[in-house]
Structure formats: C-alpha cells, structure tokens
XYZ file of C-alpha atoms in Angstrom:
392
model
C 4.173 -0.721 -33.987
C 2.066 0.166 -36.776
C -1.399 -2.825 -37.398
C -0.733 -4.542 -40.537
C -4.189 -5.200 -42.280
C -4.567 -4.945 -45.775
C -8.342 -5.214 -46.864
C -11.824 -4.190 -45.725
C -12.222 -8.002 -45.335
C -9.221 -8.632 -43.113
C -10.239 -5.876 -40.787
C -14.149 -7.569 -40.622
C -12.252 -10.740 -39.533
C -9.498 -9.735 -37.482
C -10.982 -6.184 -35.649
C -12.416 -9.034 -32.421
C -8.946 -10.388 -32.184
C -7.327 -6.838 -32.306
C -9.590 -5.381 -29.791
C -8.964 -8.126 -27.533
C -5.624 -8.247 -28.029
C -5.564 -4.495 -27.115
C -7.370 -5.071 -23.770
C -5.126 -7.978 -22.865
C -1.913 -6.235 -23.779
C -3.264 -3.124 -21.235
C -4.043 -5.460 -18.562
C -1.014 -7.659 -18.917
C 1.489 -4.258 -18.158
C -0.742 -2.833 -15.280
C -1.804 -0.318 -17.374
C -4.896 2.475 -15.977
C -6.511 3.652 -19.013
C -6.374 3.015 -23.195
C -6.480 5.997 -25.081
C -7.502 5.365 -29.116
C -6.712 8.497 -30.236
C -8.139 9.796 -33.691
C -5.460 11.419 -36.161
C -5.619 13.195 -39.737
C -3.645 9.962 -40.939
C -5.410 7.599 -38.518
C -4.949 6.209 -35.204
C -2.684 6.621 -32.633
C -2.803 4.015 -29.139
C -1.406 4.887 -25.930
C -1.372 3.254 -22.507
C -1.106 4.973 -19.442
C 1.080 2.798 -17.308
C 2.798 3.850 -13.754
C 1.144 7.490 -14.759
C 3.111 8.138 -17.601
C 1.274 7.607 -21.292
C 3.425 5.651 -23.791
C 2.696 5.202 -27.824
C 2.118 1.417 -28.603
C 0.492 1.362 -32.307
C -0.722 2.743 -35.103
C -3.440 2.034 -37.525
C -5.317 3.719 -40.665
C -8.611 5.631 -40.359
C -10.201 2.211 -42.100
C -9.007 0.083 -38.897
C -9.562 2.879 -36.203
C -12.994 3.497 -36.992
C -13.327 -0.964 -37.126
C -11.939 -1.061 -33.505
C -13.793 2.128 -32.099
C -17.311 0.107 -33.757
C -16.703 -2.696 -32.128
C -15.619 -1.123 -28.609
C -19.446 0.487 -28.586
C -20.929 -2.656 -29.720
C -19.347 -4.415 -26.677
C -20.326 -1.631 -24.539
C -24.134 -1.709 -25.719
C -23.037 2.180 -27.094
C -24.934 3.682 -30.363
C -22.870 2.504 -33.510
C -25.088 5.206 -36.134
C -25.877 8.412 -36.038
C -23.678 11.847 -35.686
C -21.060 11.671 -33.391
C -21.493 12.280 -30.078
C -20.194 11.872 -26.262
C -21.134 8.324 -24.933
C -19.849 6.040 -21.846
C -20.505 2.601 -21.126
C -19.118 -0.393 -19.488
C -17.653 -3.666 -20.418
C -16.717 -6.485 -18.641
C -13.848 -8.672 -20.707
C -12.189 -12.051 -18.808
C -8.934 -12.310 -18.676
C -7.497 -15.412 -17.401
C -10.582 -16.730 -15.977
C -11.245 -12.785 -14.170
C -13.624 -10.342 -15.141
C -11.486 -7.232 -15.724
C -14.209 -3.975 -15.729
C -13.782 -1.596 -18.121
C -15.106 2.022 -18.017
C -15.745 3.147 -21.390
C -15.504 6.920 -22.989
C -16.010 8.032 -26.429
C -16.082 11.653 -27.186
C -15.998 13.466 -31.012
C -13.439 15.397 -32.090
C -12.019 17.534 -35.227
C -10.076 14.551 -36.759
C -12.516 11.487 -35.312
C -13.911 10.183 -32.028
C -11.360 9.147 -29.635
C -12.006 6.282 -26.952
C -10.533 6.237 -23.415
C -10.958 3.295 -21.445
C -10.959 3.206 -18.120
C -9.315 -0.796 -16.542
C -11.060 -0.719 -12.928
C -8.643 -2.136 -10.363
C -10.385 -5.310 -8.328
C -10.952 -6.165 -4.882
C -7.474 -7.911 -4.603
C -6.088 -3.556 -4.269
C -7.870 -3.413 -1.468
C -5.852 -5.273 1.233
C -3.463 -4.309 3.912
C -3.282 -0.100 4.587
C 0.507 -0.783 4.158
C 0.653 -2.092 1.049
C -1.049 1.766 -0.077
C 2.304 3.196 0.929
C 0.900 4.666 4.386
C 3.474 4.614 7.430
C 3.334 2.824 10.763
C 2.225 5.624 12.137
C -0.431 6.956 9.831
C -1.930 3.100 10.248
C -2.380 3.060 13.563
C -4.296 6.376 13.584
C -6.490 5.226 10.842
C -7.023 2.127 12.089
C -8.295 3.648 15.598
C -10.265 6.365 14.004
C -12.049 4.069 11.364
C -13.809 2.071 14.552
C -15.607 4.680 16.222
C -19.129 4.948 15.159
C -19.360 8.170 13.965
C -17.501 11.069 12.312
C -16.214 12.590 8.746
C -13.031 10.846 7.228
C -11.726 12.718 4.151
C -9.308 11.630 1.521
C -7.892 14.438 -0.551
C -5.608 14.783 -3.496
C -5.373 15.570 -7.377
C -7.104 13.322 -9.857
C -5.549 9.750 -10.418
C -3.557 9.636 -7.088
C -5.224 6.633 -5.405
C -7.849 8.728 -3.642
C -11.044 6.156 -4.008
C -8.347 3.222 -3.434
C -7.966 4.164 -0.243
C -11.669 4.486 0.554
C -12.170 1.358 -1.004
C -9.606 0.082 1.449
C -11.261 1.581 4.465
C -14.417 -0.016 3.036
C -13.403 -3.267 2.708
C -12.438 -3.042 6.384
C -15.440 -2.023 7.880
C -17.219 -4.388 5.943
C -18.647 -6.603 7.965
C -22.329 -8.529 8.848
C -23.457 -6.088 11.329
C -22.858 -3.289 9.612
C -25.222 -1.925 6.840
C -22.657 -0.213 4.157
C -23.733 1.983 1.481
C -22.173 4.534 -1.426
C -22.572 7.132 -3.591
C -20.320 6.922 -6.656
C -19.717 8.541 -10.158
C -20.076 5.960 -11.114
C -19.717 2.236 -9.738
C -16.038 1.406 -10.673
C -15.072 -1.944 -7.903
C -18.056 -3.874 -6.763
C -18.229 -5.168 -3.137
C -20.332 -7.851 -1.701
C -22.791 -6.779 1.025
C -22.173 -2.543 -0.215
C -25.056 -0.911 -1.538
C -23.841 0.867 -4.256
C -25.739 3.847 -5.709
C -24.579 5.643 -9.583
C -25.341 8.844 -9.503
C -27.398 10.103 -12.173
C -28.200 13.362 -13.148
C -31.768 12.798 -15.096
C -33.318 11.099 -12.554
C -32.484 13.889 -10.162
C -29.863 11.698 -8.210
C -26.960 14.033 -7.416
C -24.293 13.538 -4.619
C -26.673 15.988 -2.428
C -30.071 14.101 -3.070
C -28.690 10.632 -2.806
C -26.847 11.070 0.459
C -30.187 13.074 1.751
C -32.240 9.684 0.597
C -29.655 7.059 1.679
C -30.076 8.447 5.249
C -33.534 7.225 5.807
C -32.074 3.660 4.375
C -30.957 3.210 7.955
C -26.807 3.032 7.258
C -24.111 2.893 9.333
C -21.116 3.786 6.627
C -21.406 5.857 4.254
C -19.179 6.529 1.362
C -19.711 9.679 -0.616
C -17.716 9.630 -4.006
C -16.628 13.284 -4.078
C -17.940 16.495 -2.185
C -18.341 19.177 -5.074
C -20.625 21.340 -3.814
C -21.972 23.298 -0.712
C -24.948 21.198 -0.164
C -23.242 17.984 0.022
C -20.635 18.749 2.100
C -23.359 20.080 4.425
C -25.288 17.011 4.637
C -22.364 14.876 5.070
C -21.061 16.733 8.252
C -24.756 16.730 9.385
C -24.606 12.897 8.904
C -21.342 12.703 10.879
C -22.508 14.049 13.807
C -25.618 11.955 13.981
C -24.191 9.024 14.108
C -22.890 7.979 10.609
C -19.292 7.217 9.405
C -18.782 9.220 6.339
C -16.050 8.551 3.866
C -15.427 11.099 1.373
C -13.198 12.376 -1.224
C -12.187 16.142 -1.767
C -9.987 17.966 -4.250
C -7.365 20.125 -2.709
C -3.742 19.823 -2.872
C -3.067 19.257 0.954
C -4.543 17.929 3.999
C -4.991 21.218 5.691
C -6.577 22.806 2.543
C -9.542 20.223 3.200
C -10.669 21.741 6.246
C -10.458 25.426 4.708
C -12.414 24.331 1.462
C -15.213 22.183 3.696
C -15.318 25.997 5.390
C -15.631 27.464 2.520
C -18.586 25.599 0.664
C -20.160 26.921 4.088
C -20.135 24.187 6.781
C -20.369 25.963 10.071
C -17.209 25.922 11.825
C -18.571 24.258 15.109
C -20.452 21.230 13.231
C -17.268 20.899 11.237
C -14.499 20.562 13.754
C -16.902 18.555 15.884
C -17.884 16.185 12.930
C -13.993 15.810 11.323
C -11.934 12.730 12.600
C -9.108 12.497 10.110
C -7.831 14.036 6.560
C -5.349 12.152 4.719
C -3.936 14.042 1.365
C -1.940 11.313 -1.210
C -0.299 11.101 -4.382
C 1.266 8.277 -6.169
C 5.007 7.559 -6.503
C 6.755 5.994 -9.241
C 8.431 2.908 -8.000
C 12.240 1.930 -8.712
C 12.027 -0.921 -10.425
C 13.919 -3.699 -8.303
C 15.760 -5.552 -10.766
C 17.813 -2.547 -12.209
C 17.692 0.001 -9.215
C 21.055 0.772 -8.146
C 23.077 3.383 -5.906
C 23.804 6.218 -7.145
C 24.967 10.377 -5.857
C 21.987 12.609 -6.861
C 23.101 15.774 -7.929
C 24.598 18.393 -5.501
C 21.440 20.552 -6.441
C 19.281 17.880 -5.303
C 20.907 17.414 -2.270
C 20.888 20.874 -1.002
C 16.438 20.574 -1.120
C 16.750 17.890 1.489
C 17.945 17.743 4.636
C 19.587 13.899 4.544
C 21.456 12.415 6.777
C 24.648 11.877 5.729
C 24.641 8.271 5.953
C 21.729 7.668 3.354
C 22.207 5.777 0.033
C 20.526 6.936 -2.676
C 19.368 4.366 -5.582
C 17.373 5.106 -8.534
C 16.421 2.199 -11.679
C 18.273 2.529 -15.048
C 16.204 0.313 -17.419
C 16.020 -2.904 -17.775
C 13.466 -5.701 -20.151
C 11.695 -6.154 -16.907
C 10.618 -2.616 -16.385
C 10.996 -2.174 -20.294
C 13.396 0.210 -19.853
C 11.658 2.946 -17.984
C 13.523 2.556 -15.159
C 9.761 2.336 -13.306
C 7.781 -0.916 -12.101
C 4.829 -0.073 -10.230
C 3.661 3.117 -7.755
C 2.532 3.448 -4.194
C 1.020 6.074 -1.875
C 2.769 8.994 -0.408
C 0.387 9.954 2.375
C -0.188 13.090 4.211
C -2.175 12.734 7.478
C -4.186 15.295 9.840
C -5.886 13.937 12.785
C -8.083 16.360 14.271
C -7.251 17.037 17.706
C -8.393 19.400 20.357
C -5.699 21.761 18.879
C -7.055 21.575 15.248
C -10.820 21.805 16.646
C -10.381 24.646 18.438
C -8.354 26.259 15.152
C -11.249 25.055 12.945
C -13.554 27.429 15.171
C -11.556 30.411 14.240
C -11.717 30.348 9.928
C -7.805 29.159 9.875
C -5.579 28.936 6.742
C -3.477 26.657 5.413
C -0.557 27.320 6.760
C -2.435 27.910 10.012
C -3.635 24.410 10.103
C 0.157 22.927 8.594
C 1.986 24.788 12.021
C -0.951 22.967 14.553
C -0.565 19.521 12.573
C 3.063 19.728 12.739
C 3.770 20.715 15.809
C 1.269 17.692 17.029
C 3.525 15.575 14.806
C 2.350 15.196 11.357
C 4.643 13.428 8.259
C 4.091 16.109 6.039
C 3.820 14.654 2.215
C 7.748 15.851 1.532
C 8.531 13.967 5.186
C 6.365 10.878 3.860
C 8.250 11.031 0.221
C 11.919 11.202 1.789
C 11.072 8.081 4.016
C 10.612 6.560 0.702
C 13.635 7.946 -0.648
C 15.794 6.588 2.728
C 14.203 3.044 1.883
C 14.938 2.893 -1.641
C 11.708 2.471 -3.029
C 11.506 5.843 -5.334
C 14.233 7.706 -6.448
C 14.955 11.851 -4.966
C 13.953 13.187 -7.855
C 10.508 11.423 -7.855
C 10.127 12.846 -4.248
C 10.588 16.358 -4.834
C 8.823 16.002 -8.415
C 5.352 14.692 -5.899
C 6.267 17.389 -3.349
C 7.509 20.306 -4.969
C-alpha cells in the first residue's frame, strides 16, 4: 500500500495521524520492530512480525522525510543538522497502555532509515510455561532460582527471547525482602521495586564498572544484560560465589558453548564450575496458526532427519485471514537446558569442549534443543520443518 498525500500541506496536517497510525498498526499485529527504510524513490515500511519482515507501504521522499521529523521530535532527537546516528525513546498509549518504543535512526547513501524497537510489557513475563520451557526444564529452574547464590546464564542468537526469560526469572524473585538490581543496554521493560541501571559509555559506566559499583549497593539479584568481555564475566562469577544471584545473558549457539566461552574470556575453571548453577540456550519457534493448521505427511526427506514414532501426526498452517495468510500466529521458546552437576563441575575443571560438555549433559538427561523442537512438533504447535530450520 502506497500513502496517498498530495501536497506539502496535506503532509503538515496528516504526518501525526500517519505516524500514529503506523505505531498502532505495529502494535495491533504483534509486531517487534518498524523499519522506515530510505529508498532512491522514497520510502519503503516493513514490520517484523513472528521474525519474519513483511513490506506494508510506501511513500515519496517528501512524506518519508515528514514521518522520520516527526519520529525525532517525539523522541526529543535533533531535527537539524547533518545526518547522523541517534536513539531515543518514546512512550505512545495505545488503548489506555503505554507501549515503549526504542528508537534508532542511522544515515545512509539514499536517506536516514528509522528502526523502532516495540518493548514487550510486564504482562510477557508470567508463567515459565507459557516461554515454551518443558515440565522438566521448570522444575529445575524453579529449584535453582531459590538458592541464594550462584551464576544463571541464558544463551542464544540475537532476537530469540533471551532477556524475556530473565525478565521472567526476575519477576519471580521479585519480592519485598529482596533488594533487585540490573545492568541493561539499555532499560527496555520497567519493573517496580528493580533498580535499573543504563549503561553508558561517557560516563564510564560499562557492564564491568557498573556490576563492580552495584556490589557495594548491598544486592541480592543481580541481572547483568550481556557478558561481552573478560572483565565482566570475571566479576560476575566472583559475585556468584559471594553470595549474589547473577542472571546473565551470553552469545553462543548452545548451552554447552557457554561454559567454554565463560573459560575462554578467562574465568578460572575452579571459580567457574563452583559459581555456575544452570545454562539454558533458546530460540524462538514460529507457531502454527490454530485456525488453519491441519494434518498433513511431511516429506519422506524430512522424515528420514527424525527419528518419529510412527504413530505421530504431523500438522502444519496453510493460510488463513486470521494469520493473514502466513500460515504463522505467534512464536514460543525452544529451550535447551544444562544443569551443572557434579559431572559437569568436575568436566569444567579440565578445559572441556563442546561436545565434551553435550555427552556429560546428555547422558545426565538433557532435552537437547532438536529433542525440545520435536516435542513441539509431536504436540502440534510448530510444523517439522520449523524444527529442523531452529535446529539444523
């Protein structure tokens, strides 16, 4: 759908209503981010919704550069000058909730382009269930999560859910006689009671300093957006095993890797396997939409990935208006857990591998992600080919 506006003074009047409409449409289909994307002819708008980025307008350079104005005037940005990167925030209501939006605008060869960022609210972070994790991998978090000390890590790629699930964890601690406190880049969901830090570079507040401050503001949970560097993950171990509950995220593309990159930016070995209580690895499955899922015979090639039972059904969605025709309505976790036992410990001591880690954890009885994907497969909820596409 190409914006119909015909004159510099339409635009002035109707850019509020546009932008608005943009950010109602995005929040209305569940969508993550809004990308405005500059063009030699124009605009082009995309949503990302389930994962997936799909076209929903187009507009002149006259409009675009009317919408991307007013998106920095709402988020306080600089509206003059040269081009150049900015973020910001805005907060827009719809139906009577704030929705927070995280706002990017960076220059390019044929315009700036905007992405904006819809924060998810506290109403994600409920039941561990409802993030796709098994029976199984509940009850382990669940135990683990109560004991006063120790390093919890949540790993995965970029977009799978990762600070969700701390934010679930979180919520569940959260209580009056704790004192709860984070470290994010930046702030995205705002809890009641949390201290919540941004980190920010030109005051000298980096993951490493502000976790080395926060530990004199007498906490008993701390979160720690993401481990990048040797320093931090350090501290955080050192925090673990004097009597903190650390949450942190990682990026590494399986639970076992988490240990061996924690190894690698240098944590001693002994502090590490004494510290580490759980790692759970995740990504995020594309849901069948319910209204047009149906059964169906995957193909033979498929089939021969997996070992199935025989007496599985297989369904997978068509397309339908409710799921506008992708076939697609929603996603949930696909978790991957490793709790550290005396097995893993004493492996941690000795500089494993991956795969040296994946045997141990197995063995001891761990869903592997592909395990945790086909029990979503058996149920119906996501399709085989969304399975091995996660797990492949």
């Amino acid at each position: 759908m190409a914006f119909g506006v015909d004159t510099k003074e339409n635009i002035k009047i109707d850019v509020i209503k546009i932008v608005n409409d943009i950010f109602k449409q995005a929040i209305s289909l569940g969508a993550s981010d809004v990308h405005i994307e500059s063009t030699y002819e124009g605009m082009v708008i995309r949503y990302r919704v389930d994962g997936t980025l799909k076209v929903m307008s187009e507009g002149d350079k006259m409009l675009r550069d009317f919408i991307i104005s007013r998106i920095k005037v709402m988020a306080t940005l600089k509206t003059t000058g040269l081009a150049q990167p900015q973020e910001g925030n805005i907060k827009f209501k719809q139906d009577d909730i704030d929705v927070d939006m995280r706002i990017s605008i960076f220059p390019t060869s044929t315009g700036e382009c905007v992405v904006i960022r819809i924060l998810e609210t506290d109403k994600y972070f409920g039941d561990f269930r409802e993030l796709g994790l098994l029976d199984e991998q509940v009850t382990a978090i669940e135990e683990i999560i109560q004991r006063p000390y120790g390093l919890v890590l949540v790993t995965g790629p970029n977009g799978s859910g990762k600070s969700t699930t701390l934010f679930t964890i979180l919520n569940r601690l959260n209580k009056p006689g704790k004192s709860l406190v984070t470290l994010e880049d930046p702030v995205e969901r705002k809890i009641d009671m949390v201290r919540q830090t941004n980190i920010n570079p030109d005051i000298n507040l980096s993951f490493a300093s502000g976790l080395r401050y926060l530990l004199r503001q007498d906490p008993d949970i701390i979160m720690v957006g993401e481990i990048r560097d040797k320093e931090t993950a350090q501290i955080a171990v050192q925090a673990a095993i004097t009597g903190h509950l650390v949450l942190a995220t990682i990026h590494t593309n399986n639970a076992a890797g988490a240990i061996v990159r924690m190894i690698n930016m240098k944590v001693e070995p002994f502090l590490l396997s004494s510290a580490l209580k759980f790692v759970t690895a995740q990504r995020l499955a594309r849901v069948n939409c319910s209204h047009c899922k149906k059964e169906y015979e995957p193909p033979l090639e498929l089939l021969k990935r997996i070992d199935a039972p025989r007496s599985i059904k297989f369904y997978h969605s068509i397309g339908c208006e409710t799921c506008n025709h992708e076939g697609i309505k929603g996603r949930i976790g696909v978790h991957e857990l490793i709790v550290v036992t005396k097995g893993i410990q004493n492996l941690t001591l000795l500089k494993p591998s991956d795969e040296q880690i994946n045997k141990i954890a197995v063995d001891e009885g761990m869903i592997t992600l592909r395990q945790a994907a086909l029990q979503k497969v058996y149920d119906g909820t996501i399709s085989i080919e969304e399975a091995i596409r996660l797990t492949e």
